[in-house]
Amino acid sequence: MKQFTHGALALAVMLCGAAVADVGKMGPPPVISLETVDGSSLTGLIDRQAQQHAKLEGTRLVRWEHIRSVAFPEDRQEAVITLQDGETFRGRIVSRDVPLTTIVGPLSVPWDEVAELSIDPQREVPAALTAEPAPRAAIRFEIALRDGSWILGTPGGKTAKLHGSAGPVEVPWSRVRKVTFHEDRETSTLEFWNGDKLVGCVDWGACPLSTGLGEVRVSAVHTKSIALSLGGVD
């Protein structure tokens, strides 16, 4: 079981005017739901190694559990921050990214890639964020090709390399439910068992498949989707 400490869990926002502190009493790490501009959707906890933000002139420190939502207008010059008590204010976020512990492990999502973020302080921490992955049987790929045919296979490795808005990520196949390939024939959406999604480019060259016809490699050009399930190829 992973343990989460109540470390530096504050968001620093640049304001016009005097410095204001809103740190308050520490609570447990809140559950955060985050949407990115590329269509990714993540649930996570603020990482325990989150950077300590100092109180600077014209800066307001706001504890994560006091925030209800963060959104950005079309010009993205400032963030619109709504607190749990209903207060709303605008400002420029000082930190560079949102450090989250997610279903695929620690991720740092740049604020430039965040479309919106919401926090429910009453929501229980999902088990997938605190429990170590349970041992699983061999994973089976059911690959739907664009010409209507199907291929069954098992991946040669336990993880996929995804390049997306959070940078390069090693994604455990045991966490993935489905892969959908986009019409651009380059990017894909990985949907996880908890409903989260990551959008990006998968390095399929590093993921050979064992099939009844021998070893093959997934081609994003010819593949429509992949459904993942337990069990090897008969």
XYZ file of C-alpha atoms in Angstrom:
234
model
C 0.000 0.000 0.000
C 1.425 3.346 -0.972
C 1.565 5.982 1.769
C 0.861 9.641 1.042
C 2.238 12.361 3.296
C 0.627 15.750 3.733
C 3.498 17.798 2.357
C 3.525 21.030 0.388
C 0.082 20.889 -1.189
C -0.459 24.547 -2.069
C -1.036 26.359 -5.344
C 0.748 29.691 -5.776
C -1.103 32.334 -7.808
C 0.221 35.767 -8.831
C -2.246 38.543 -8.024
C -2.292 42.299 -8.375
C -1.979 43.751 -4.889
C -0.625 42.732 -1.517
C 0.396 39.223 -0.587
C -2.439 37.101 0.780
C -2.074 33.716 2.475
C -4.812 31.094 2.311
C -2.834 28.098 3.507
C -4.948 27.119 6.490
C -5.072 23.750 8.192
C -3.585 20.779 6.359
C -5.998 18.099 5.257
C -5.584 14.822 3.378
C -4.498 15.025 -0.269
C -7.661 15.822 -2.265
C -8.798 13.845 -5.305
C -8.313 15.919 -8.447
C -10.035 15.488 -11.820
C -8.114 17.040 -14.699
C -8.890 17.545 -18.387
C -6.152 18.488 -20.860
C -6.392 20.433 -24.101
C -5.609 17.280 -26.124
C -8.582 15.383 -24.648
C -6.843 13.419 -21.892
C -8.830 12.891 -18.685
C -7.090 12.015 -15.410
C -7.951 11.378 -11.776
C -5.179 11.703 -9.232
C -3.694 12.982 -5.995
C -1.229 15.845 -5.698
C 2.148 14.117 -5.579
C 3.773 13.964 -2.138
C 6.976 15.367 -3.660
C 5.143 18.508 -4.832
C 7.335 21.594 -4.884
C 7.265 23.921 -1.852
C 5.860 27.295 -2.952
C 7.145 30.321 -1.013
C 4.898 33.318 -0.346
C 6.117 36.066 -2.658
C 5.087 39.687 -3.072
C 1.740 39.787 -4.828
C 1.308 36.014 -4.463
C -1.604 34.161 -2.928
C -0.973 30.668 -1.622
C -4.087 28.494 -1.772
C -4.207 24.965 -0.402
C -5.400 22.415 -2.930
C -8.228 21.184 -0.707
C -9.635 24.742 -0.604
C -10.006 24.835 -4.411
C -13.172 23.759 -6.215
C -12.039 24.355 -9.787
C -9.442 25.974 -12.031
C -10.406 27.025 -15.555
C -8.859 29.108 -18.296
C -10.496 31.701 -20.590
C -9.818 31.472 -24.312
C -6.739 33.725 -24.188
C -5.263 31.648 -21.287
C -3.512 34.729 -19.873
C -4.891 34.093 -16.386
C -6.607 31.264 -14.567
C -10.094 31.561 -13.067
C -9.964 29.905 -9.646
C -13.075 29.059 -7.641
C -12.723 28.088 -3.986
C -14.868 25.637 -2.054
C -16.556 28.543 -0.227
C -17.663 30.059 -3.554
C -15.064 32.821 -3.806
C -13.759 33.317 -7.354
C -10.663 35.237 -8.410
C -8.284 35.466 -11.381
C -4.515 35.257 -11.446
C -1.439 33.798 -13.092
C -0.382 30.435 -11.692
C 3.259 30.497 -10.611
C 3.992 26.758 -10.680
C 4.908 25.141 -14.009
C 2.885 21.947 -13.745
C 0.407 19.840 -11.781
C 2.278 16.938 -10.086
C -0.194 14.052 -9.847
C -0.110 10.461 -8.687
C -2.377 8.682 -11.186
C -3.390 5.188 -12.225
C -0.203 5.015 -14.341
C 2.049 6.465 -11.627
C 3.465 9.970 -11.070
C 2.793 12.485 -13.846
C 3.645 16.173 -14.181
C 1.060 17.852 -16.410
C 2.157 21.338 -17.576
C -0.389 24.042 -16.789
C -0.201 25.059 -20.459
C -1.780 21.693 -21.283
C -4.559 21.892 -18.656
C -8.046 22.746 -19.949
C -9.800 22.527 -16.580
C -9.334 21.033 -13.143
C -11.814 20.257 -10.379
C -11.529 19.027 -6.800
C -14.061 17.209 -4.630
C -12.759 17.199 -1.022
C -15.438 14.690 0.023
C -14.554 12.122 -2.610
C -12.820 8.994 -1.369
C -9.415 8.172 -2.800
C -9.903 5.607 -5.607
C -8.331 2.247 -4.750
C -6.383 2.284 -8.030
C -4.352 5.271 -6.776
C -3.158 3.655 -3.541
C -3.002 -0.092 -4.163
C -0.131 -1.840 -5.898
C -1.198 -3.546 -9.149
C -2.371 -7.095 -8.470
C -0.688 -9.925 -10.392
C -2.593 -10.556 -13.591
C -2.776 -13.360 -16.109
C -1.413 -12.901 -19.605
C -3.049 -9.956 -21.370
C -4.783 -10.568 -24.672
C -5.054 -7.988 -27.442
C -8.120 -8.135 -29.683
C -6.997 -5.937 -32.583
C -9.621 -4.544 -34.961
C -8.097 -3.537 -38.299
C -9.487 -0.827 -40.540
C -10.324 -3.362 -43.268
C -12.683 -5.206 -40.900
C -10.411 -8.140 -39.992
C -9.250 -9.105 -36.494
C -6.011 -10.318 -34.919
C -5.556 -11.876 -31.466
C -2.207 -11.609 -29.697
C -0.308 -11.017 -26.469
C 2.097 -8.076 -26.014
C 5.800 -8.800 -25.711
C 6.226 -6.320 -22.859
C 4.324 -5.209 -19.760
C 4.225 -1.491 -20.616
C 3.635 0.889 -23.522
C 5.617 4.042 -24.208
C 3.221 6.969 -24.693
C 4.232 10.489 -25.699
C 1.513 13.003 -24.791
C 0.734 16.223 -22.927
C 2.427 14.924 -19.754
C 5.591 14.000 -21.652
C 6.818 10.420 -22.145
C 4.933 7.950 -19.941
C 5.407 4.230 -19.313
C 1.858 2.876 -19.252
C 1.278 -0.601 -17.732
C -0.872 -2.685 -20.069
C -2.571 -4.143 -16.985
C -4.203 -0.730 -16.419
C -5.494 -0.298 -19.993
C -8.969 -1.353 -21.125
C -9.007 -0.113 -24.708
C -6.882 1.690 -27.308
C -8.638 3.750 -29.992
C -6.647 5.004 -32.977
C -7.401 8.486 -34.332
C -8.047 9.337 -37.957
C -4.657 11.072 -38.215
C -3.136 7.544 -38.064
C -0.590 8.749 -35.489
C -2.258 9.485 -32.144
C -4.300 7.152 -29.956
C -6.531 7.340 -26.889
C -5.719 4.880 -24.110
C -8.757 4.249 -21.898
C -8.084 2.816 -18.438
C -10.182 0.551 -16.231
C -11.069 3.471 -13.918
C -12.376 5.609 -16.813
C -9.299 7.836 -17.158
C -7.920 8.553 -20.637
C -4.535 9.524 -22.038
C -4.062 10.834 -25.577
C -0.744 10.623 -27.370
C 1.534 8.671 -29.680
C 2.372 5.094 -28.667
C 5.752 3.652 -29.646
C 4.340 0.517 -31.230
C 7.757 -0.414 -32.608
C 8.777 -1.312 -29.055
C 5.716 -3.545 -28.577
C 5.852 -6.772 -30.642
C 2.875 -9.130 -30.412
C 2.856 -12.902 -30.237
C 0.012 -14.359 -32.327
C -1.030 -17.707 -33.721
C 0.700 -16.657 -36.970
C 3.957 -15.643 -35.288
C 5.278 -12.265 -34.143
C 3.633 -9.152 -35.600
C 3.775 -5.428 -34.862
C 0.855 -3.047 -34.508
C 0.546 -0.488 -37.290
C -1.303 2.726 -36.406
C -2.016 3.151 -40.123
C -3.987 -0.091 -40.398
C -5.400 -0.464 -36.850
C -8.773 0.878 -35.706
C -8.843 -0.217 -32.048
C -7.485 -2.704 -29.517
C -9.554 -4.245 -26.714
C -7.550 -5.681 -23.802
C -8.660 -8.643 -21.703
C -7.226 -11.420 -19.527
C -5.918 -14.613 -21.046
C -3.406 -15.494 -23.693
C -3.947 -16.572 -27.291
C -5.355 -20.089 -27.693
